[in-house]
Amino acid sequence: MNRILNAFRNSWNGLSHVIRNEAAFRQEAAIFLVSLPVAYFLADSVFVFLLLTGSLVIVLTTELMNTGLEALCDALSRETRDEIRIAKDCGSAAVALTITLAGVIWLSVIAQKFGLLPLP
């Protein structure tokens, strides 16, 4: 039971850190919260609701991983090094890809909902 409590505490600490210190995470979290009722309105099924909200959870998760990667890189060295730049750029690219995926999912569902994208 202690292991579960410690894992929860560590997770909470990480979440608290990004909420306090990372503007990008706060923006994405705000979008997620505002999007919940919109997803409910747009969704014709539980699956579509989970697809819409899940795509945004993936963005938040990737942002958390990127923040952790950046913190690790900064702890290893503050020097300008190609390897650290590549690691940080790749983390940023991962966030950009998940945001793009979420955008495509949301736009597809919206287009389908309003008859702009017929179902096959």
PDB file of C-alpha atoms in Angstrom:
ATOM      1  CA  MET A   1       0.000   0.000   0.000  1.00  0.00           C
ATOM      2  CA  ASN A   2       2.905   2.367   0.717  1.00  0.00           C
ATOM      3  CA  ARG A   3       4.173   1.886  -2.822  1.00  0.00           C
ATOM      4  CA  ILE A   4       0.796   2.944  -4.246  1.00  0.00           C
ATOM      5  CA  LEU A   5       0.641   5.971  -1.960  1.00  0.00           C
ATOM      6  CA  ASN A   6       4.190   6.990  -2.886  1.00  0.00           C
ATOM      7  CA  ALA A   7       3.411   6.605  -6.585  1.00  0.00           C
ATOM      8  CA  PHE A   8       0.297   8.755  -6.178  1.00  0.00           C
ATOM      9  CA  ARG A   9       2.272  11.375  -4.226  1.00  0.00           C
ATOM     10  CA  ASN A  10       4.989  11.480  -6.904  1.00  0.00           C
ATOM     11  CA  SER A  11       2.383  11.816  -9.640  1.00  0.00           C
ATOM     12  CA  TRP A  12       0.645  14.588  -7.738  1.00  0.00           C
ATOM     13  CA  ASN A  13       3.966  16.388  -7.257  1.00  0.00           C
ATOM     14  CA  GLY A  14       4.664  16.248 -10.985  1.00  0.00           C
ATOM     15  CA  LEU A  15       1.198  17.498 -11.863  1.00  0.00           C
ATOM     16  CA  SER A  16       1.444  20.277  -9.297  1.00  0.00           C
ATOM     17  CA  HIS A  17       4.800  21.322 -10.705  1.00  0.00           C
ATOM     18  CA  VAL A  18       3.590  21.668 -14.291  1.00  0.00           C
ATOM     19  CA  ILE A  19       0.439  23.508 -13.229  1.00  0.00           C
ATOM     20  CA  ARG A  20       2.509  26.029 -11.256  1.00  0.00           C
ATOM     21  CA  ASN A  21       5.449  26.373 -13.641  1.00  0.00           C
ATOM     22  CA  GLU A  22       4.505  25.476 -17.209  1.00  0.00           C
ATOM     23  CA  ALA A  23       2.340  27.936 -19.148  1.00  0.00           C
ATOM     24  CA  ALA A  24       1.913  25.517 -22.066  1.00  0.00           C
ATOM     25  CA  PHE A  25       0.503  22.837 -19.759  1.00  0.00           C
ATOM     26  CA  ARG A  26      -1.880  25.310 -18.128  1.00  0.00           C
ATOM     27  CA  GLN A  27      -3.147  26.387 -21.553  1.00  0.00           C
ATOM     28  CA  GLU A  28      -3.624  22.814 -22.698  1.00  0.00           C
ATOM     29  CA  ALA A  29      -5.345  21.885 -19.423  1.00  0.00           C
ATOM     30  CA  ALA A  30      -7.694  24.871 -19.796  1.00  0.00           C
ATOM     31  CA  ILE A  31      -8.524  23.773 -23.350  1.00  0.00           C
ATOM     32  CA  PHE A  32      -9.185  20.269 -22.048  1.00  0.00           C
ATOM     33  CA  LEU A  33     -11.592  21.507 -19.359  1.00  0.00           C
ATOM     34  CA  VAL A  34     -13.453  23.813 -21.749  1.00  0.00           C
ATOM     35  CA  SER A  35     -13.603  21.025 -24.336  1.00  0.00           C
ATOM     36  CA  LEU A  36     -15.331  18.492 -22.074  1.00  0.00           C
ATOM     37  CA  PRO A  37     -18.856  19.901 -22.534  1.00  0.00           C
ATOM     38  CA  VAL A  38     -18.150  20.558 -26.222  1.00  0.00           C
ATOM     39  CA  ALA A  39     -17.076  16.928 -26.658  1.00  0.00           C
ATOM     40  CA  TYR A  40     -20.267  15.802 -24.929  1.00  0.00           C
ATOM     41  CA  PHE A  41     -22.339  17.891 -27.359  1.00  0.00           C
ATOM     42  CA  LEU A  42     -20.437  16.695 -30.436  1.00  0.00           C
ATOM     43  CA  ALA A  43     -20.248  13.021 -29.543  1.00  0.00           C
ATOM     44  CA  ASP A  44     -22.866  10.681 -30.928  1.00  0.00           C
ATOM     45  CA  SER A  45     -21.477   7.809 -28.864  1.00  0.00           C
ATOM     46  CA  VAL A  46     -19.303   7.055 -25.879  1.00  0.00           C
ATOM     47  CA  PHE A  47     -16.562   6.014 -28.287  1.00  0.00           C
ATOM     48  CA  VAL A  48     -16.515   9.415 -30.003  1.00  0.00           C
ATOM     49  CA  PHE A  49     -16.548  11.195 -26.634  1.00  0.00           C
ATOM     50  CA  LEU A  50     -13.575   9.111 -25.491  1.00  0.00           C
ATOM     51  CA  LEU A  51     -11.817   9.744 -28.793  1.00  0.00           C
ATOM     52  CA  LEU A  52     -12.240  13.510 -28.434  1.00  0.00           C
ATOM     53  CA  THR A  53     -11.270  13.706 -24.778  1.00  0.00           C
ATOM     54  CA  GLY A  54      -8.596  11.027 -25.093  1.00  0.00           C
ATOM     55  CA  SER A  55      -6.848  12.943 -27.842  1.00  0.00           C
ATOM     56  CA  LEU A  56      -6.522  15.892 -25.459  1.00  0.00           C
ATOM     57  CA  VAL A  57      -5.343  13.676 -22.599  1.00  0.00           C
ATOM     58  CA  ILE A  58      -2.599  12.431 -24.922  1.00  0.00           C
ATOM     59  CA  VAL A  59      -1.557  16.061 -25.527  1.00  0.00           C
ATOM     60  CA  LEU A  60      -1.379  16.651 -21.752  1.00  0.00           C
ATOM     61  CA  THR A  61       0.562  13.433 -21.231  1.00  0.00           C
ATOM     62  CA  THR A  62       3.051  14.315 -23.942  1.00  0.00           C
ATOM     63  CA  GLU A  63       3.493  17.788 -22.454  1.00  0.00           C
ATOM     64  CA  LEU A  64       4.264  16.178 -19.083  1.00  0.00           C
ATOM     65  CA  MET A  65       6.862  13.917 -20.694  1.00  0.00           C
ATOM     66  CA  ASN A  66       8.388  16.865 -22.564  1.00  0.00           C
ATOM     67  CA  THR A  67       8.661  18.860 -19.350  1.00  0.00           C
ATOM     68  CA  GLY A  68      10.381  15.927 -17.655  1.00  0.00           C
ATOM     69  CA  LEU A  69      12.781  15.541 -20.574  1.00  0.00           C
ATOM     70  CA  GLU A  70      13.629  19.244 -20.514  1.00  0.00           C
ATOM     71  CA  ALA A  71      14.226  19.153 -16.755  1.00  0.00           C
ATOM     72  CA  LEU A  72      16.521  16.142 -17.152  1.00  0.00           C
ATOM     73  CA  CYS A  73      18.467  17.852 -19.942  1.00  0.00           C
ATOM     74  CA  ASP A  74      18.843  21.004 -17.849  1.00  0.00           C
ATOM     75  CA  ALA A  75      20.048  18.945 -14.887  1.00  0.00           C
ATOM     76  CA  LEU A  76      22.669  17.220 -17.030  1.00  0.00           C
ATOM     77  CA  SER A  77      24.105  20.360 -18.555  1.00  0.00           C
ATOM     78  CA  ARG A  78      23.261  24.009 -19.157  1.00  0.00           C
ATOM     79  CA  GLU A  79      25.847  24.136 -21.939  1.00  0.00           C
ATOM     80  CA  THR A  80      24.771  24.419 -25.533  1.00  0.00           C
ATOM     81  CA  ARG A  81      25.198  20.860 -26.775  1.00  0.00           C
ATOM     82  CA  ASP A  82      23.783  19.311 -29.927  1.00  0.00           C
ATOM     83  CA  GLU A  83      22.548  16.206 -28.102  1.00  0.00           C
ATOM     84  CA  ILE A  84      20.566  18.256 -25.583  1.00  0.00           C
ATOM     85  CA  ARG A  85      19.163  20.510 -28.304  1.00  0.00           C
ATOM     86  CA  ILE A  86      18.075  17.425 -30.265  1.00  0.00           C
ATOM     87  CA  ALA A  87      16.441  15.863 -27.185  1.00  0.00           C
ATOM     88  CA  LYS A  88      14.537  19.076 -26.418  1.00  0.00           C
ATOM     89  CA  ASP A  89      13.550  19.567 -30.060  1.00  0.00           C
ATOM     90  CA  CYS A  90      12.281  15.992 -30.261  1.00  0.00           C
ATOM     91  CA  GLY A  91      10.211  16.486 -27.110  1.00  0.00           C
ATOM     92  CA  SER A  92       8.734  19.627 -28.598  1.00  0.00           C
ATOM     93  CA  ALA A  93       8.033  17.807 -31.870  1.00  0.00           C
ATOM     94  CA  ALA A  94       6.220  15.058 -29.950  1.00  0.00           C
ATOM     95  CA  VAL A  95       3.940  17.679 -28.397  1.00  0.00           C
ATOM     96  CA  ALA A  96       3.347  19.270 -31.809  1.00  0.00           C
ATOM     97  CA  LEU A  97       2.441  15.890 -33.324  1.00  0.00           C
ATOM     98  CA  THR A  98      -0.069  15.080 -30.588  1.00  0.00           C
ATOM     99  CA  ILE A  99      -1.629  18.541 -30.912  1.00  0.00           C
ATOM    100  CA  THR A 100      -1.907  17.957 -34.678  1.00  0.00           C
ATOM    101  CA  LEU A 101      -3.491  14.550 -34.085  1.00  0.00           C
ATOM    102  CA  ALA A 102      -5.988  16.020 -31.623  1.00  0.00           C
ATOM    103  CA  GLY A 103      -6.801  18.810 -34.091  1.00  0.00           C
ATOM    104  CA  VAL A 104      -7.425  16.347 -36.923  1.00  0.00           C
ATOM    105  CA  ILE A 105      -9.649  14.219 -34.689  1.00  0.00           C
ATOM    106  CA  TRP A 106     -11.656  17.224 -33.482  1.00  0.00           C
ATOM    107  CA  LEU A 107     -12.007  18.715 -36.973  1.00  0.00           C
ATOM    108  CA  SER A 108     -13.084  15.347 -38.400  1.00  0.00           C
ATOM    109  CA  VAL A 109     -15.746  14.873 -35.716  1.00  0.00           C
ATOM    110  CA  ILE A 110     -17.002  18.450 -36.153  1.00  0.00           C
ATOM    111  CA  ALA A 111     -17.116  18.074 -39.943  1.00  0.00           C
ATOM    112  CA  GLN A 112     -18.983  14.781 -39.625  1.00  0.00           C
ATOM    113  CA  LYS A 113     -21.403  16.213 -37.055  1.00  0.00           C
ATOM    114  CA  PHE A 114     -22.400  19.057 -39.376  1.00  0.00           C
ATOM    115  CA  GLY A 115     -22.567  16.924 -42.522  1.00  0.00           C
ATOM    116  CA  LEU A 116     -19.365  18.224 -44.088  1.00  0.00           C
ATOM    117  CA  LEU A 117     -17.695  14.826 -43.926  1.00  0.00           C
ATOM    118  CA  PRO A 118     -20.026  11.952 -44.792  1.00  0.00           C
ATOM    119  CA  LEU A 119     -19.400   8.634 -43.151  1.00  0.00           C
ATOM    120  CA  PRO A 120     -18.150   5.895 -45.518  1.00  0.00           C
TER     121      PRO A 120
END
